[in-house]
Short mmCIF file of C-alpha atoms and ligand atoms in Angstrom, two decimals:
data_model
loop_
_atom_site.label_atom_id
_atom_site.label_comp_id
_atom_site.label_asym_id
_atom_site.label_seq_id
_atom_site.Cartn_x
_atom_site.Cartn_y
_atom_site.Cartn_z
CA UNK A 898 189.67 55.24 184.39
CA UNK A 899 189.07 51.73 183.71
CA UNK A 900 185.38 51.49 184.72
CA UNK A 901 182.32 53.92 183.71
CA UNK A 902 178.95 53.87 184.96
CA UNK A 903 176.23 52.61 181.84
CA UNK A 904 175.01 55.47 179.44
CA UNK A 905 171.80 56.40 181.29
CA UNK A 906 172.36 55.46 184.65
CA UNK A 907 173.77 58.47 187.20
CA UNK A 908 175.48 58.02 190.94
CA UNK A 909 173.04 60.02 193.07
CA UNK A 910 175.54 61.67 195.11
CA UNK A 911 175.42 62.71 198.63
CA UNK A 912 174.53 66.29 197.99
CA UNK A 913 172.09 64.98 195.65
CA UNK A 914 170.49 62.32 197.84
CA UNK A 915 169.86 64.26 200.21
CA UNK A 916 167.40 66.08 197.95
CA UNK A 917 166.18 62.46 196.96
CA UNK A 918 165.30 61.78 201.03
CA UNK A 919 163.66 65.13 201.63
CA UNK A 920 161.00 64.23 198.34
CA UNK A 921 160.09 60.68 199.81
CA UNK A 922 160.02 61.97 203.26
CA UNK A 923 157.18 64.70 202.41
CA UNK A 924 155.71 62.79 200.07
CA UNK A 925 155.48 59.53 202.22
CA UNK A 926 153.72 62.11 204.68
CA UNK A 927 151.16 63.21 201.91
CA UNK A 928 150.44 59.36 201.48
CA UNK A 929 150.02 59.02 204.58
CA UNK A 930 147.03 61.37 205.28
CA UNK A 931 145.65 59.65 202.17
CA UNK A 932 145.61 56.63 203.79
CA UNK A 933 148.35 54.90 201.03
CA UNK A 934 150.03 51.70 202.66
CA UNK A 935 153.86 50.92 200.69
CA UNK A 936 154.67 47.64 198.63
CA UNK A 937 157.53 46.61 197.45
CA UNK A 938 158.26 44.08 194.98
CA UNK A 939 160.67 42.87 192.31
CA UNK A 940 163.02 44.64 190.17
CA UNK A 941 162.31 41.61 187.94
CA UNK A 942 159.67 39.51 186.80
CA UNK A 943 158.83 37.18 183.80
CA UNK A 944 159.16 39.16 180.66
CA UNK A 945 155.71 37.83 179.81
CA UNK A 946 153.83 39.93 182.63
CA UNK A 947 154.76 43.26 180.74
CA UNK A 948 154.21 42.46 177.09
CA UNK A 949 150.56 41.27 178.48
CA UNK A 950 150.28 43.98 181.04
CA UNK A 951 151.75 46.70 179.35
CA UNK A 952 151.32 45.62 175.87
CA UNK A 953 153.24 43.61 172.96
CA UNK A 954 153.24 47.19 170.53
CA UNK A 955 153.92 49.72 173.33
CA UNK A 956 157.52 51.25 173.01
CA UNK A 957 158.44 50.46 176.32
CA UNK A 958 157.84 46.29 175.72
CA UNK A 959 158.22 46.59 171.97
CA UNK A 960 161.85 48.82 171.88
CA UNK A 961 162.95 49.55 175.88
CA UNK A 962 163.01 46.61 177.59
CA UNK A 963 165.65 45.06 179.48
CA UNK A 964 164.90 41.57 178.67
CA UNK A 965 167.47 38.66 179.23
CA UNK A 966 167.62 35.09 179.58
CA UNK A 967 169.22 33.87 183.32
CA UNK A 968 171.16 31.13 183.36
CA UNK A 969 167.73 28.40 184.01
CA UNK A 970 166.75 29.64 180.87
CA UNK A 971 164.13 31.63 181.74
CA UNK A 972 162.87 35.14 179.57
CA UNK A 973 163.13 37.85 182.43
CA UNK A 974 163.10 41.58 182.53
CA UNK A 975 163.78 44.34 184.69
CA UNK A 976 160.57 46.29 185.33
CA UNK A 977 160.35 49.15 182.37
CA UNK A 978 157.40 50.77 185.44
CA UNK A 979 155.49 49.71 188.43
CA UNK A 980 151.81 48.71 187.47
CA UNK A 981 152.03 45.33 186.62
CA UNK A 982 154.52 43.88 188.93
CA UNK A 983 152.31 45.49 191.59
CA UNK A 984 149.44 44.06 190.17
CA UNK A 985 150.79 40.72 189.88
CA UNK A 986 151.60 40.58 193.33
CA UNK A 987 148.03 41.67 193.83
CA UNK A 988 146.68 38.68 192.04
CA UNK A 989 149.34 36.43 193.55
CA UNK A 990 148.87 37.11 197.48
CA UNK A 991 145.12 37.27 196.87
CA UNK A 992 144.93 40.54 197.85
CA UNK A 993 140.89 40.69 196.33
CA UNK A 994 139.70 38.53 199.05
CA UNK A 995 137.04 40.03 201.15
CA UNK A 996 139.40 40.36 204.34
CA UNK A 997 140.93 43.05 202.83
CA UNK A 998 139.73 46.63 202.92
CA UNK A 999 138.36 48.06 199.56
CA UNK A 1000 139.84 49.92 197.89
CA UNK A 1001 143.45 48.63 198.60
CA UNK A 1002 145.51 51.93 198.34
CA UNK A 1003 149.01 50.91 197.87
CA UNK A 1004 152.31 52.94 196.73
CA UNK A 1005 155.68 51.95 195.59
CA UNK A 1006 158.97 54.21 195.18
CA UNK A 1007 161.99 53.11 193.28
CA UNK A 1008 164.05 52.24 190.29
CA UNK A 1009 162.48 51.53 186.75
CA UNK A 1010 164.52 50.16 183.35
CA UNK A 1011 164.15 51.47 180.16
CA UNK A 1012 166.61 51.49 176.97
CA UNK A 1013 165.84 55.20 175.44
CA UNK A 1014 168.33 57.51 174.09
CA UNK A 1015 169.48 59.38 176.76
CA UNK A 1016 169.02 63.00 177.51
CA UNK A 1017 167.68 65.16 180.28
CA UNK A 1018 164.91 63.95 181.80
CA UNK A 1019 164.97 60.33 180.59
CA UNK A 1020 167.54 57.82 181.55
CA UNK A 1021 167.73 54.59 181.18
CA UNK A 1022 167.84 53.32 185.15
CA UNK A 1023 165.08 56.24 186.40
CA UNK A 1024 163.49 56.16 189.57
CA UNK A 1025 159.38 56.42 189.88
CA UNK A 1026 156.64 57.12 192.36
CA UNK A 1027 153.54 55.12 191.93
CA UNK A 1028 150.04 54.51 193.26
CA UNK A 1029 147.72 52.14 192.80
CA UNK A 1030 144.15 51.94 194.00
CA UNK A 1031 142.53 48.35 193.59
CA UNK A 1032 138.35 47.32 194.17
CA UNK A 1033 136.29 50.85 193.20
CA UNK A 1034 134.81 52.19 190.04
CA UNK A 1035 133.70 55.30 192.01
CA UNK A 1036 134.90 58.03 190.17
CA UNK A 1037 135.58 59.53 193.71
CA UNK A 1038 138.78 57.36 193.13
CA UNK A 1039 140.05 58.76 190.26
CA UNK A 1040 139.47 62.47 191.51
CA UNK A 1041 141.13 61.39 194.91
CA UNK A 1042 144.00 60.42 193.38
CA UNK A 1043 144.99 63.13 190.86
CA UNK A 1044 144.27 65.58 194.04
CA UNK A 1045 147.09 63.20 195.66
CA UNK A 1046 149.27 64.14 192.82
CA UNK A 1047 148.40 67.19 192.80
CA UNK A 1048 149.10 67.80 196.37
CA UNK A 1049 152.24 65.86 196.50
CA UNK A 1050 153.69 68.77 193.78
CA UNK A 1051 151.65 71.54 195.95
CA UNK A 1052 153.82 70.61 199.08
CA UNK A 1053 156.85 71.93 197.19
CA UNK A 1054 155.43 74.53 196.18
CA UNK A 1055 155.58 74.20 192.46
CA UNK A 1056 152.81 76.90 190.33
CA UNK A 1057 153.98 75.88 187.29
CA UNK A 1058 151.74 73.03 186.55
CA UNK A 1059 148.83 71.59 184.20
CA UNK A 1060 146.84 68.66 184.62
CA UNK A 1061 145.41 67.18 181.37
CA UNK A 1062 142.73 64.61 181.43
CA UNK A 1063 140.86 62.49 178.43
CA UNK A 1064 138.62 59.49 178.92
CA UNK A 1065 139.13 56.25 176.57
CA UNK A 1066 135.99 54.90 177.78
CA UNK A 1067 135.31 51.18 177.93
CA UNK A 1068 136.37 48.63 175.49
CA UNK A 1069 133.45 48.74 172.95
CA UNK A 1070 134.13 52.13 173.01
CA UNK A 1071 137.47 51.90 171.67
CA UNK A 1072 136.15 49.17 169.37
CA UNK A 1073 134.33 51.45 167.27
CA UNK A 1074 136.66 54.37 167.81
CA UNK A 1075 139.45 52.26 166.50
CA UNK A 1076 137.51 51.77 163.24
CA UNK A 1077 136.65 55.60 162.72
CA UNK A 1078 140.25 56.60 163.50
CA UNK A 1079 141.56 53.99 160.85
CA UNK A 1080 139.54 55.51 158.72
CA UNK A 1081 140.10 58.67 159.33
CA UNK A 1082 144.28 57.43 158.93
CA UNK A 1083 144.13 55.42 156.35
CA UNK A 1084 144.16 58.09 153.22
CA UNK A 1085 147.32 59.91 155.31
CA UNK A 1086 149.15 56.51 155.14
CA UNK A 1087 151.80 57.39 152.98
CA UNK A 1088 152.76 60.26 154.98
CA UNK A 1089 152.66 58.36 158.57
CA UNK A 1090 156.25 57.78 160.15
CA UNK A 1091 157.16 54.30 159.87
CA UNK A 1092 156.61 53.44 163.24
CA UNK A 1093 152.90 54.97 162.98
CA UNK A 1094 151.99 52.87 159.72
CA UNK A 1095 153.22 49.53 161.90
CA UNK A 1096 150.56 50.60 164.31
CA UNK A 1097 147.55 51.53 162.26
CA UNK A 1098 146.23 48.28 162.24
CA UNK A 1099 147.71 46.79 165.40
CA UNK A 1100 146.95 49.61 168.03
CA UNK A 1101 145.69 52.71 166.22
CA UNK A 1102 145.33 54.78 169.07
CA UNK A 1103 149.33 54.81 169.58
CA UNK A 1104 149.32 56.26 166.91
CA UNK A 1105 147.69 59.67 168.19
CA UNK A 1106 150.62 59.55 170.81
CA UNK A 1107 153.32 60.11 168.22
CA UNK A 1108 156.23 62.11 168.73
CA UNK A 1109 156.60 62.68 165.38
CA UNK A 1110 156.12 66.05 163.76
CA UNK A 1111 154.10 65.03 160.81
CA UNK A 1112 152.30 62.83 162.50
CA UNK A 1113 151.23 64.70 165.21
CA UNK A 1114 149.96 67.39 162.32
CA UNK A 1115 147.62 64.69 161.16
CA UNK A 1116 146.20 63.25 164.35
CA UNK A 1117 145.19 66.71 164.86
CA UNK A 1118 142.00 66.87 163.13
CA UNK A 1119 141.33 63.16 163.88
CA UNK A 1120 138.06 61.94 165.15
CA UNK A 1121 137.67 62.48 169.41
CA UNK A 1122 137.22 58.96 171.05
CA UNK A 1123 134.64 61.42 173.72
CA UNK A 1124 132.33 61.22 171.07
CA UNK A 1125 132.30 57.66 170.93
CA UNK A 1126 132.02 56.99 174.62
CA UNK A 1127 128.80 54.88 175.86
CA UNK A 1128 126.49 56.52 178.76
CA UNK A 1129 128.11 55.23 181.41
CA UNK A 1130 132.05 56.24 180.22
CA UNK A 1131 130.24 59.75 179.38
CA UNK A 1132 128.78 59.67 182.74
CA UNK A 1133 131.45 58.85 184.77
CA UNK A 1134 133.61 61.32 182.97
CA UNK A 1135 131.23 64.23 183.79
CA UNK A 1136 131.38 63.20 187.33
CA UNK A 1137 135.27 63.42 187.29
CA UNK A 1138 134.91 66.54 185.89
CA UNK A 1139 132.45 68.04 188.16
CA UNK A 1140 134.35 67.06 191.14
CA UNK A 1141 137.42 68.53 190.12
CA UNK A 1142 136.16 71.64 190.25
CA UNK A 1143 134.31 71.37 193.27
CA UNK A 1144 137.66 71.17 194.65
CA UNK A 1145 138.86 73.98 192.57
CA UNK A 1146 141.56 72.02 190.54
CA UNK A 1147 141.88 73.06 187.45
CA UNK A 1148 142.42 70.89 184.65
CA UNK A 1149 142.50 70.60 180.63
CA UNK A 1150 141.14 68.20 178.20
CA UNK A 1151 143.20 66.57 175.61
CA UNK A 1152 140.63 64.96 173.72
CA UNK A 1153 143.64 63.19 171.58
CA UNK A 1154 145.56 61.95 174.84
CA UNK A 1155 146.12 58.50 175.01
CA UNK A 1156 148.66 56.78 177.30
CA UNK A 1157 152.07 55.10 176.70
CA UNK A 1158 150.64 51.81 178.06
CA UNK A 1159 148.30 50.16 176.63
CA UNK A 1160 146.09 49.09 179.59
CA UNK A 1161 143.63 52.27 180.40
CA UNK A 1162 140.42 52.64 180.33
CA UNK A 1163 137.72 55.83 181.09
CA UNK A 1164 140.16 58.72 182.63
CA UNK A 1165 143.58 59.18 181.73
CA UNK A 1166 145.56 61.81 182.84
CA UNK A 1167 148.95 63.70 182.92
CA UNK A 1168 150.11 66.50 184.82
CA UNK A 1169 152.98 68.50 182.91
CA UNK A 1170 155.21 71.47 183.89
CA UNK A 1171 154.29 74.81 181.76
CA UNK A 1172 157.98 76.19 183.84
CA UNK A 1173 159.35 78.08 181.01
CA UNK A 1174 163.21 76.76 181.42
CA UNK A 1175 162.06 72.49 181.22
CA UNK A 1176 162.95 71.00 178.06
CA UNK A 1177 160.73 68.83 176.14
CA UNK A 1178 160.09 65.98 178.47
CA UNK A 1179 157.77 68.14 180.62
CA UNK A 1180 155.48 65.16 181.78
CA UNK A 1181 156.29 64.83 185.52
CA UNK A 1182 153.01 62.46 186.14
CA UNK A 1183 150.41 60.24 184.00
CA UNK A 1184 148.16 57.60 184.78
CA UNK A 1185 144.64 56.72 184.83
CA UNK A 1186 142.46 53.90 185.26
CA UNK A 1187 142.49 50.20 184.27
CA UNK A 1188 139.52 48.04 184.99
CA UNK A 1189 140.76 44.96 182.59
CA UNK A 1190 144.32 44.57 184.02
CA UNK A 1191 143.90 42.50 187.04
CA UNK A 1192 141.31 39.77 184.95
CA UNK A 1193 144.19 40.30 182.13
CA UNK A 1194 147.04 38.84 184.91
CA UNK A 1195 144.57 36.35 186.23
CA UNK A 1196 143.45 37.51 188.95
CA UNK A 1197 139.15 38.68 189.44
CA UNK A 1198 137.76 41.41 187.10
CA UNK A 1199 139.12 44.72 189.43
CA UNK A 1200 138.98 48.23 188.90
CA UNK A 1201 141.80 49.96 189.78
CA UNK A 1202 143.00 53.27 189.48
CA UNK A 1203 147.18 54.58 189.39
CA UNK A 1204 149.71 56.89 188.44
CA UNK A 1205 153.15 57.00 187.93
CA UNK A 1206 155.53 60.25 189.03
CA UNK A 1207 159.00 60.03 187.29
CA UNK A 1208 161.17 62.06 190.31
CA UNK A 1209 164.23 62.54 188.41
CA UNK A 1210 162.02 65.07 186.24
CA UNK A 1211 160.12 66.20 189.77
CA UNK A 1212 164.08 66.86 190.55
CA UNK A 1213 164.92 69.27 187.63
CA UNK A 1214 161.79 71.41 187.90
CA UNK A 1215 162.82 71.72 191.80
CA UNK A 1216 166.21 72.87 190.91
CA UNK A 1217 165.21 75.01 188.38
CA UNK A 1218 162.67 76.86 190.91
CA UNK A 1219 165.72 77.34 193.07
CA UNK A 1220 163.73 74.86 195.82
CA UNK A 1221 166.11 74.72 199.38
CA UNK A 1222 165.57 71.53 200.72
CA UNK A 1223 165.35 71.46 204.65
CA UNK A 1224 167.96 70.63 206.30
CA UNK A 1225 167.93 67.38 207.87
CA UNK A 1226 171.62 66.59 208.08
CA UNK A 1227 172.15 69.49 210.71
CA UNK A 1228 175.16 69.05 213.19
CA UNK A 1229 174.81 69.17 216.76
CA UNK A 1230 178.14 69.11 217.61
CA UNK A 1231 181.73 68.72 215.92
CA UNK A 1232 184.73 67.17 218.76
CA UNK A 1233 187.95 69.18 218.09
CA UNK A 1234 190.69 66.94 218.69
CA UNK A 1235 194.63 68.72 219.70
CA UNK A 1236 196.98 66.04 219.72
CA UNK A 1237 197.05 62.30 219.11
CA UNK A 1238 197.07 61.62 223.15
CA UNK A 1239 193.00 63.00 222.79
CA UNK A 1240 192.15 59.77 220.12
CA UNK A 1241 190.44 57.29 222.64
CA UNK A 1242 188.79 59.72 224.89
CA UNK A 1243 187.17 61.86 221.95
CA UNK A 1244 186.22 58.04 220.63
CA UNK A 1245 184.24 58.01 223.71
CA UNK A 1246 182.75 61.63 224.13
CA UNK A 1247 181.41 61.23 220.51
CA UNK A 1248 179.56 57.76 221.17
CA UNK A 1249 178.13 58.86 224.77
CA UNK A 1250 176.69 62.26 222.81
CA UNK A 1251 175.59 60.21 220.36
CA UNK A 1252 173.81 57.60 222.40
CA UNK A 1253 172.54 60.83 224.02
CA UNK A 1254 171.01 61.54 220.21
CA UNK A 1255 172.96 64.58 219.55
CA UNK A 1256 174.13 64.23 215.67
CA UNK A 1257 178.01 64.21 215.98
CA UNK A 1258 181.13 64.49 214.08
CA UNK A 1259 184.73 64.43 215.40
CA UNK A 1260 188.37 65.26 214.18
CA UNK A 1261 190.06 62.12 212.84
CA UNK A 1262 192.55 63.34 210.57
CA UNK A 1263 194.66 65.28 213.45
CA UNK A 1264 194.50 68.74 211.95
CA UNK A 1265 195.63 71.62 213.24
CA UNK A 1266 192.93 73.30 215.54
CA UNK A 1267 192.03 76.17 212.89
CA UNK A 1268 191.23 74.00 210.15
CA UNK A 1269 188.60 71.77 212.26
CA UNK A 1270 186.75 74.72 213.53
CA UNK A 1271 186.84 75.75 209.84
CA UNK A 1272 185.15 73.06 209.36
CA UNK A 1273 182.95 72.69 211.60
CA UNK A 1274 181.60 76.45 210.62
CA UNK A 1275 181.46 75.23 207.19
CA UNK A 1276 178.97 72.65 208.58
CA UNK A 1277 176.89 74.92 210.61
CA UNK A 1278 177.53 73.12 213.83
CA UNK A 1279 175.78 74.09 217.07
CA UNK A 1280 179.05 73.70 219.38
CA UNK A 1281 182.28 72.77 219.08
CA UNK A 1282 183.55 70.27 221.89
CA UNK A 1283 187.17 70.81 222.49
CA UNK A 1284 189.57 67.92 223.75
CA UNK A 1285 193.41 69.09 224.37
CA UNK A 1286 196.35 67.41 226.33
CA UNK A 1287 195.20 69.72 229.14
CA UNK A 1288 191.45 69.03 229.20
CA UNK A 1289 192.55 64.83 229.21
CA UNK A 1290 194.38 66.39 232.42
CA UNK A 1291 191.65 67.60 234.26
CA UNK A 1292 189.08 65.09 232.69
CA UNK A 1293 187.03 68.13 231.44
CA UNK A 1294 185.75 69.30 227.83
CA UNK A 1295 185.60 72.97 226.53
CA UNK A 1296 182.47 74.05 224.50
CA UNK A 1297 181.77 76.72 222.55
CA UNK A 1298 178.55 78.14 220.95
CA UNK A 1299 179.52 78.63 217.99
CA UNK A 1300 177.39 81.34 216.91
CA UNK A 1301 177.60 83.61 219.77
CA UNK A 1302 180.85 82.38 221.00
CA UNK A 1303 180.34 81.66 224.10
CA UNK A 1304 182.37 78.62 225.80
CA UNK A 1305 182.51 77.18 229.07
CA UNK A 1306 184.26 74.16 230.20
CA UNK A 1307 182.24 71.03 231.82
CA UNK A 1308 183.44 68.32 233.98
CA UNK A 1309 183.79 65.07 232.29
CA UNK A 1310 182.28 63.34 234.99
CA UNK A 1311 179.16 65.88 235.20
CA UNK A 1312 178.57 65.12 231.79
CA UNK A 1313 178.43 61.46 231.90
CA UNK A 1314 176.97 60.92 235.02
CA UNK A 1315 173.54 62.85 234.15
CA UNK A 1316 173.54 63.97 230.82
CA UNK A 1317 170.21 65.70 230.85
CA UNK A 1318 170.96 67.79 233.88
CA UNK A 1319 174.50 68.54 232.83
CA UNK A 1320 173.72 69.30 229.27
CA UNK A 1321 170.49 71.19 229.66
CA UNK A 1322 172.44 73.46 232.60
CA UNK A 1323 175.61 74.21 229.99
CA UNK A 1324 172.86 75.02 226.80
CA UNK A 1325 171.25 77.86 229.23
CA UNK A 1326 174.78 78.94 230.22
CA UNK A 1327 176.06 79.22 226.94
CA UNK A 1328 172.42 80.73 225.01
CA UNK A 1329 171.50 83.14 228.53
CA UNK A 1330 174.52 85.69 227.70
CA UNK A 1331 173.26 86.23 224.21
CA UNK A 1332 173.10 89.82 222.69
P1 ATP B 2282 157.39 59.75 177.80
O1 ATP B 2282 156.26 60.05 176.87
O2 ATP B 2282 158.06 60.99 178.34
O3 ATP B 2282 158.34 58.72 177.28
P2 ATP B 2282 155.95 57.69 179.15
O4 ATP B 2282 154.59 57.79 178.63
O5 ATP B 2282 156.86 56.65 178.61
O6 ATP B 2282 156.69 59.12 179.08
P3 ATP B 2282 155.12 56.63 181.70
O7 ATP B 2282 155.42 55.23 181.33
O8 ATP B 2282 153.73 57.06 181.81
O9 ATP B 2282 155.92 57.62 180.74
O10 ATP B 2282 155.90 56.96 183.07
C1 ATP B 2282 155.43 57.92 184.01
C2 ATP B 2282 156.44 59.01 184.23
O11 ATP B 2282 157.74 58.49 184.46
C3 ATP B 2282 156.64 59.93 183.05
O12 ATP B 2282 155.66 60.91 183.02
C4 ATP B 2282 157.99 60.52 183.34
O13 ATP B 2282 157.89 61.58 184.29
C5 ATP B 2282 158.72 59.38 183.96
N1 ATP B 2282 159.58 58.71 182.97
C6 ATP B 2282 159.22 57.85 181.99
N2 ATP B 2282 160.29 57.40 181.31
C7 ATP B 2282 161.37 57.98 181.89
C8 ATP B 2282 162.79 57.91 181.66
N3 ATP B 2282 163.29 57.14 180.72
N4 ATP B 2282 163.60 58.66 182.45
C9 ATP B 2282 163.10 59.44 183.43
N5 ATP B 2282 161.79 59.54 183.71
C10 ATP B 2282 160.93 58.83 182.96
MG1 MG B 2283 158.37 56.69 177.19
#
């Protein structure tokens, strides 16, 4: 083979996508009652929007970006996630004017770009479901939302699940935290990956989101940023608390969570799989809030509120719970086809049963009889329409139930002069002899 698909990229095939349309379908509906209204926007935008919205030491602008020059010279990149192109367009179509509801509830679906070592779970073309909530600093918001999540992953039925929350309070928070967690760093320097000891001065909190062993053994007994949070953080933290479990949702504090992206503020949160079979990469959803982001893009100072779902990883903890998928592909009817003579007038039963919206398949390949019935039990088809040289004859079609077996011929003409009457008539004939 000449051509291969990019390490980290997959063909979602049809098998597969149907699994992908069954997960936006129900969770379009959850959005719905939520009151969630879609956007779409770019898959790229000035490279400059993510290293100021998602931040210059971040992995994902610092190491994963898809960055390129286009040939008017100008630094793009593919979107690494969905926050600040969203928020961009925010700022850019006015969407803070007064004409619009508060909060603006929006939610995107689709493909991000990242360049990380492949493996399961994390590819480099990955698809993500997002929220984000724009105009409210009502904790309310933040509760609302992770019960979205939360209920999104209910619908399927998945048990297997933690949500882990932390609050980063406000910025003079994080001012003085930063200093006390240098601190606290600075006499384990010399044993700090190399990628941590770049960060201690620049972004110190990244560094409690290491990956790496060691350093993960040393942010361990490092100073909580909840005990440097002012009233108001502390307040509005209690409040998220206290409403989750008035809702009985049980949650977890990670007092050393911090997020990928540099942009949060007050709650953070992730919700992970505890299924014993998922591999390492067991966060399925994370977010939180981030007051400063729209002022930071240029837009009004706006709270807002998101999170991002990856669904590839939504995908493997389905498969692994053995989840069937509904099946929306169902066949009404399959049109066996005996002989080539059949061709035009099976053209036109399949069109007038489709226009009549009855999902339909016919014969094109000429097979022998057997093998299309094979078929179309193989595809769980309602009834088989049968066309041979003799029903052309008599301008008539055979049908047959097939899983009782019953068949009864029609009249051609019946059938396309009232479809309704005709069809309704032949589905009591062939269902009223049942058992
Ligand atoms: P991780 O720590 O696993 O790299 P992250 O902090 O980079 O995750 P976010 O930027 O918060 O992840 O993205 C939200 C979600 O998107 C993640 O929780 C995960 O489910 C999914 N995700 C992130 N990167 C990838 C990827 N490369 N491939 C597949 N899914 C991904
Ligand atoms: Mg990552």
């Amino acid at each position: 083979m000449k051509y291969k698909k990019l390490k980290g990229t997959v063909d979602i095939l049809p098998e597969e996508s149907a699994k992908w349309q069954a997960i936006e379908e129900q969770a379009r509906y959850i959005l719905h009652n939520y009151q969630f209204s879609e956007i779409r926007s770019p898959l790229f935008e000035q490279f400059d929007l993510y290293a100021r919205g998602v931040g210059e030491t971040s992995d994902i602008v610092s190491k994963e970006m898809y960055d390129f020059t286009d040939k008017g010279n100008r630094h793009l990149a593919l979107r690494p996630e969905g926050t600040a192109g969203i928020v961009r367009a925010f700022v850019e179509n006015k969407l803070y004017a007064p004409e619009y509801h508060k909060p603006m509830k929006l939610y995107y679906m689709g493909a991000m770009f990242r360049y990380e070592r492949p493996q399961s779970g994390r590819q480099r073309q990955f698809n993500q479901l997002g929220v984000e909530v724009f105009g409210s600093k009502n904790p309310a918001v933040d509760v609302e939302t992770m019960a979205l999540a939360m209920d999104i992953f209910k619908s399927f039925n998945i048990k297997d699940l933690k949500l882990v929350i932390n609050s980063l309070g406000d910025s003079a928070s994080r001012v003085k935290y930063r200093e006390a967690l240098i601190s606290y760093l600075e006499p384990h320097f010399e044993e700090l990956s190399k990628d941590s000891k770049e960060r201690l001065y620049k972004n110190p909190l990244r560094v409690l989101d290491s990956k790496n062993e060691k350093d993960k053994a040393i942010v361990k007994d490092a100073p909580s940023i909840l005990d440097f949070l002012d009233d108001e953080s502390k307040n509005h933290f209690e409040t998220v608390k206290y409403m989750l479990e008035m809702l009985s949702i049980p949650y977890e504090i990670d007092k050393n969570m911090v997020r990928g992206l540099d942009y949060y503020n007050d709650t953070i949160f992730e919700i992970m799989t505890t299924h014993k079979k998922f591999g390492s990469n067991a966060t399925i959803c994370a977010g939180g809030r981030y007051d400063s982001l729209v002022e930071e893009v240029g837009g009004p100072s706006t709270p807002a509120f998101g999170f991002g779902v990856g669904l590839e990883r939504l995908i493997l903890l389905l498969d692994l719970m053995g989840y069937t998928y509904s099946n929306k592909l169902a066949l009404d009817a399959y049109v066996v086809t005996i002989g080539e003579q059949v061709n035009a007038a099976a053209t036109k039963l399949t069109q007038y049963l489709r226009q009549n919206h009855l999902s339909v398949e016919r014969e094109f390949m000429n097979r022998k009889p057997g093998k299309q019935f094979k078929t179309a039990d193989k595809w769980n088809a309602r009834y088989v329409f049968t066309m041979g040289e003799e029903e052309l004859v008599q301008n008539k079609v055979m049908i047959k139930n097939l899983k009782n077996g019953l068949q009864q011929d029609i009249s051609l003409n019946d059938l396309y002069n009232d479809f309704e009457k005709t069809f309704s008539e032949l589905e009591i004939k062939l269902e009223s002899k049942d058992e």
